Amino acid sequence: MSHQHAQLTRLIVAIILSFAVSVAAAQSTAVTNSENRGITLKVQVGLSGVFRLGRWTPITIAATNRGSNRDGRIELLVEESDSSVPPVRYVHELELPRDSRKQVQLTALLQSFYQPLWVRYLSGDEVLAEIEVDLRSRFVDSRLIVGLSRDADFDYLSRAAPERDVQPSRVIYPHPQQLPQHWTGYDGVAAVIVHGVTLENLTPRQFDALHRWLAQGGVLAVVTGPEYALAQSSRLSWMLPAIPSGLRSAPSAEALKLVFGDGLHVPRPFRMNALRDIRGDVRFEADGVPMAVEGKLGRGRIVLLAFDVTRYPFDVWPGKVDFWHDLLALPQEASTRLEVRAARSSSWVVQALEAQSTGFPPHGALFAFLLVYASLLATAEQVRATASARWRIPGLALWIAPAGFAVAAWYIFGPLWYPPVPTVVTAGIVESLPNTEQGHLRTSIGIYSPRAKALKLSYTGATPALEVPLFDDDEERPPLWSAGVGDQRWVAPSGQVAYQLHHFNGEDITFFDVEISGEEIDDALVLKIDNRTPSALRAVWAVISGGARRLSEVPSGQSRSWRLSRDAISAGTDGSSWEKRVQDLGPVARGLDKTYGQLIEQALQDLASDPAIPLNRLTVVALTQSPLRPARQSSYWRHVDATVMVSYLSLKRAMDHMPDPLDGLREKGPGR
Amino acid sequence: MIRMNPLLVEAVRGISLGGTASASYMNLLLLQAGVLVLWWPKLRLVDALEANDGPMTLAAIVIAVGLCLAFQAARQGMEEVTGEEAATVHEWVHGTTLPIHRVVQGLLMAKCVQTFHNFVLSAPLIACALALAGTPWMPILWCAGIVVAQAVAWGLVSTAVYWHVGHNQLLTYLTARLGLATVYALTAVFVPALSAVRVPYDILDIGVEPLEPAFVFIAAHALLGIGACVVLISAFRRARQSEAR
């Protein structure tokens, strides 16, 4: 009996163990990997495996080939459960020699976790490997703070006192190799803290992405400690608002308490870094010793701490959470990408098309052609009816002449009058960012073809994050968008339908170096514009307090200066709309008056509503060329472009006899 | 050396000399030009793009050309537009010793040549619309096949009908018009796969894959033409036999 009991027990245990193992195996295959033909794929979503919904997310794909040489591509398919969001397929060409391992990073907009991601490696139409990535366990709903450090712990930043009303954060510690290669990969990141590591190990793309993210408004904090030489490396030293020059004794405990509060306990002295070449604003200073310096790069901020906040005496300082929040001063996030995207429209593109499209051939041309043809036929008929043998029309002519007219008709109403080439329309605003050679490009792009053919636009110059519009037709399936990433960039909607306008939006931080400087002398302003972009600034206006003064063109690679007196600018206050001002330019505007007018108004409105932009400013707007243009493979495309540049110069004081933009605010009281 | 079929020779000669057939097709060309003008795009290009819908000029003119070619072929089959110098089908059957199969063969080739010539006359109008269409070449070629197939088939059918009712001018007149109109109306409503209006419209405007509908249409009209040829052969044989007796 006891033997049977033992056997029964063993049997039950075996069954339970088998069940447990099978359940564990099933759960571990939440990421299923189909290894085929020697190709293996591994995927990491986000930074340190986490991502934020509604944000651009870097997706790192490692492909290993244990088989024969392969020349193919990686495809990442992003599908949403919401049928109004079209699926997008990202494509990256990838050659995998035998026994090789390569890694690529794509940046995709992930809006939900219901649908898994599919990553495939294909050669031609053959799927050699594919992997399904479950997103359900990977998303977070708090903003991310990236800590680049070997050993520091900044997790306390995730905790915030409720009374501070600070948006929740989560600190992640990705390996520098995992950092995004496109600036949009930092979309979910609020700040980056660098401690004890160098940026020299980043690839050029990663460093460029970090730089661009900073330029558009990111926050970088660099904590220096005994290894101050790391901050002297070329990449960091170029960005930092000051340079650590060596260790020195910290100020007295009393001086430190004045700055950091009584909570900082300093029973014995400690060493910190001395700073030289201070280019920014000193945020914290004790006994005349700069403790933290803040500089600007474009719209972004870089904060340099001259002391190691992870070591004595700051390691046990209870005030460091508040200190960090005050230092980083991260703004509340106003809206998600999804909300911003829903609000966009294709109006700029449509208006540009209205003005610039060649249009269908007019009825008059058709009438003229039909008249000529009818006359020919009538004449031939008359000759045949009355002809003698001498005037007989050869039989072959009665076939060749109409055929010739058919060819002529096709040519006149086709390639001559109505070329069957695809067209790309770019309409947008590029804001030249201060203190950097970057510009913030926001553009609407429309592509269409008068022929039913597959559209594939290869582009260069800018590498925007492309947002496809929401699809609102319940009766049809949304198109599948494909986007080529990597060295050659392209975008292609599915389907081959003529006269279908495919519209999408793009946003990028790209090279656009226009330096605007000014010197206020008495009641005048000496304004200088240095145009280092490849395009001319075709029509330039100086805008101040609602008045606009037309300035001369600034060709590419050149600079111009103007002395603007109060009379000159006030004379420009004529109440005209921007469309009218552009219309007065004549052929310079190329018929795109309405589009340019709307773009300029939008750009000025965006600046006016941005709390980071000083009210007392001079704004410069100009007509220019989009940094994004068709690449060589699409050079035969027709390109209609309406792009305006906007930039601003902060003024120290309002110009006399001009309405002071601060007057109204002074009356109302402080608080902006 | 291949002996040219005399009916074919006469058809080609008739094209060269012009006459009633040419003049009547000129009137139909005016009708087609009117269709082209009416369906020429009035919207701006940007409106077409916003509606995601291109002009339907090509579909309209191809349908019009198809109907006109069929009507002209029917009239030629009914010998309404045959010139005085041209021999009638009765003359070919009763007045010559040409074998029956050669007569029918000649009729078929003559219909093809006449239809193809009329199609060439309409080609400039189609070419005008083609430039706007954006349609790939294959659907257009299939539609050209549809247009020619229906004209040849109805030409043969009308010849067969004329052989039996040609002695009655009123009946001949009505058959060429009402018969064609009735067939086209009924197919458009009840048998769209055989409709000379629906099939080109679906291919050129809606953008359906052309192979299957075009093949069905052309095959059906080929069968119709073959049936007409069979009817003509048996009718011609009976006529020759009764003449021999």
Coordinates of N, CA and C in Angstrom, one line a residue, chain A residues 143 145-149 152-161 164 166-167 169 171 173 190-196 219-224 259-260 283-284 291-294 301-311 314-331:
Chain A
R143 N 7.1 59.7 -18.1 CA 8.2 60.1 -19.0 C 9.5 59.5 -18.5
I145 N 13.6 59.3 -17.9 CA 14.9 60.1 -17.7 C 16.0 59.0 -17.9
V146 N 16.9 59.4 -18.8 CA 18.0 58.4 -19.1 C 19.2 58.7 -18.2
G147 N 19.7 57.8 -17.6 CA 20.9 57.9 -16.8 C 22.0 57.2 -17.5
L148 N 23.0 57.9 -17.9 CA 24.2 57.3 -18.5 C 25.3 57.2 -17.5
S149 N 25.4 56.1 -16.9 CA 26.4 56.0 -15.8 C 26.7 54.5 -15.6
A152 N 26.0 54.9 -11.0 CA 25.1 55.9 -10.2 C 23.7 55.4 -10.1
D153 N 23.0 55.8 -9.1 CA 21.6 55.5 -8.9 C 20.8 56.8 -8.8
F154 N 20.0 57.0 -9.8 CA 19.1 58.1 -9.8 C 17.6 57.8 -9.7
D155 N 17.4 56.6 -9.2 CA 16.0 56.1 -9.0 C 15.2 57.1 -8.2
Y156 N 15.8 57.8 -7.3 CA 15.0 58.7 -6.4 C 14.3 59.8 -7.3
L157 N 14.7 60.0 -8.5 CA 14.0 61.0 -9.4 C 12.6 60.5 -9.7
S158 N 12.4 59.2 -9.6 CA 11.1 58.7 -9.9 C 10.1 59.1 -8.8
R159 N 10.7 59.4 -7.6 CA 9.8 59.8 -6.5 C 9.8 61.3 -6.5
A160 N 8.6 61.8 -6.3 CA 8.4 63.3 -6.2 C 7.4 63.6 -5.2
A161 N 7.6 64.6 -4.5 CA 6.7 65.0 -3.4 C 5.4 65.4 -4.1
R164 N 4.5 68.9 -5.2 CA 5.3 69.6 -6.3 C 4.5 69.5 -7.6
V166 N 4.6 67.4 -10.0 CA 5.6 67.0 -11.0 C 5.1 65.8 -11.7
Q167 N 5.2 65.8 -13.0 CA 4.8 64.6 -13.8 C 5.6 63.4 -13.4
S169 N 8.1 60.3 -13.4 CA 9.2 60.0 -14.2 C 9.7 58.6 -13.9
V171 N 13.4 56.4 -14.3 CA 14.8 56.5 -14.7 C 15.2 55.2 -15.3
Y173 N 18.5 53.1 -17.4 CA 20.0 53.1 -17.5 C 20.4 52.3 -18.7
A190 N 12.6 62.8 -21.3 CA 12.5 64.1 -20.8 C 13.9 64.7 -20.6
A191 N 14.9 63.9 -20.1 CA 16.2 64.5 -19.8 C 17.2 63.3 -19.8
V192 N 18.4 63.7 -20.1 CA 19.5 62.7 -20.1 C 20.6 63.2 -19.0
I193 N 20.9 62.3 -18.1 CA 22.0 62.6 -17.1 C 23.2 61.8 -17.4
V194 N 24.3 62.5 -17.6 CA 25.6 61.8 -17.9 C 26.4 61.9 -16.7
H195 N 26.9 60.8 -16.2 CA 27.7 60.7 -15.0 C 28.8 59.7 -15.2
G196 N 30.0 60.1 -15.2 CA 31.2 59.2 -15.2 C 31.4 58.4 -16.5
V219 N 16.9 68.2 -22.5 CA 17.7 68.7 -21.4 C 18.8 67.7 -21.1
L220 N 20.0 68.1 -21.0 CA 21.2 67.3 -20.8 C 21.8 67.8 -19.5
A221 N 22.0 66.9 -18.5 CA 22.7 67.3 -17.3 C 24.0 66.4 -17.2
V222 N 25.1 67.1 -17.0 CA 26.4 66.4 -16.9 C 26.9 66.6 -15.5
V223 N 27.1 65.5 -14.8 CA 27.6 65.5 -13.5 C 29.1 65.2 -13.5
T224 N 29.9 66.1 -13.0 CA 31.4 65.8 -13.0 C 31.8 65.4 -11.6
V259 N 23.1 77.8 -0.1 CA 22.7 77.5 -1.5 C 21.8 76.3 -1.5
F260 N 22.2 75.2 -0.8 CA 21.4 74.0 -0.9 C 20.5 73.7 0.3
R283 N 23.8 78.9 -12.4 CA 22.6 78.6 -11.7 C 22.8 78.6 -10.2
F284 N 23.8 78.0 -9.7 CA 24.1 77.9 -8.3 C 25.6 78.3 -8.0
M291 N 28.7 76.4 -8.9 CA 28.4 75.0 -8.6 C 27.7 74.3 -9.7
A292 N 26.8 75.1 -10.4 CA 26.1 74.6 -11.5 C 25.9 75.7 -12.6
V293 N 26.2 75.3 -13.8 CA 26.2 76.3 -14.9 C 25.2 75.7 -16.0
E294 N 24.4 76.6 -16.5 CA 23.4 76.2 -17.5 C 23.7 76.9 -18.8
R301 N 18.6 72.7 -23.2 CA 19.5 73.2 -22.1 C 20.5 72.2 -21.7
I302 N 21.6 72.6 -21.4 CA 22.7 71.8 -20.9 C 23.1 72.3 -19.6
V303 N 23.1 71.4 -18.5 CA 23.4 71.8 -17.2 C 24.7 71.1 -16.8
L304 N 25.6 71.8 -16.3 CA 26.9 71.2 -15.8 C 27.0 71.3 -14.3
L305 N 27.1 70.2 -13.6 CA 27.3 70.3 -12.2 C 28.8 70.1 -11.9
A306 N 29.3 71.0 -11.1 CA 30.8 71.0 -10.8 C 31.1 70.0 -9.7
F307 N 30.1 69.4 -9.1 CA 30.3 68.4 -8.0 C 29.6 67.1 -8.4
D308 N 30.0 66.1 -7.7 CA 29.4 64.8 -7.9 C 28.2 64.6 -6.9
V309 N 27.0 64.6 -7.5 CA 25.8 64.6 -6.7 C 25.6 63.2 -6.1
T310 N 26.3 62.2 -6.6 CA 26.1 60.8 -6.1 C 27.1 60.5 -5.0
R311 N 28.0 61.5 -4.6 CA 29.0 61.2 -3.6 C 28.8 62.2 -2.4
F314 N 26.5 64.8 -0.8 CA 25.2 64.9 -1.5 C 24.5 63.5 -1.6
D315 N 25.2 62.4 -1.3 CA 24.6 61.1 -1.5 C 23.5 60.9 -0.5
V316 N 23.6 61.5 0.7 CA 22.6 61.3 1.7 C 21.8 62.6 1.9
W317 N 21.9 63.5 1.1 CA 21.2 64.8 1.2 C 19.7 64.6 0.9
P318 N 18.8 64.9 1.8 CA 17.4 64.7 1.5 C 16.8 65.6 0.5
G319 N 17.5 66.7 0.2 CA 17.0 67.7 -0.7 C 17.4 67.5 -2.2
K320 N 18.0 66.4 -2.5 CA 18.5 66.2 -3.8 C 17.4 66.0 -4.8
V321 N 16.2 65.4 -4.4 CA 15.1 65.2 -5.3 C 14.6 66.6 -5.8
D322 N 14.3 67.5 -4.8 CA 13.9 68.8 -5.2 C 14.9 69.5 -6.0
F323 N 16.2 69.4 -5.6 CA 17.2 70.0 -6.3 C 17.2 69.6 -7.8
W324 N 17.1 68.3 -8.1 CA 17.1 67.9 -9.5 C 15.9 68.4 -10.2
H325 N 14.7 68.4 -9.6 CA 13.6 68.9 -10.3 C 13.7 70.4 -10.6
D326 N 14.3 71.1 -9.6 CA 14.5 72.6 -9.9 C 15.5 72.7 -11.0
L327 N 16.5 71.9 -11.0 CA 17.6 72.1 -11.9 C 17.1 71.7 -13.4
L328 N 16.5 70.6 -13.5 CA 16.0 70.1 -14.8 C 14.9 70.9 -15.3
A329 N 14.0 71.3 -14.3 CA 12.8 72.2 -14.7 C 12.1 71.6 -15.9
L330 N 11.7 70.4 -15.8 CA 11.1 69.7 -16.9 C 9.7 70.2 -17.0
P331 N 9.3 70.7 -18.2 CA 7.9 71.2 -18.4 C 6.9 70.0 -18.4

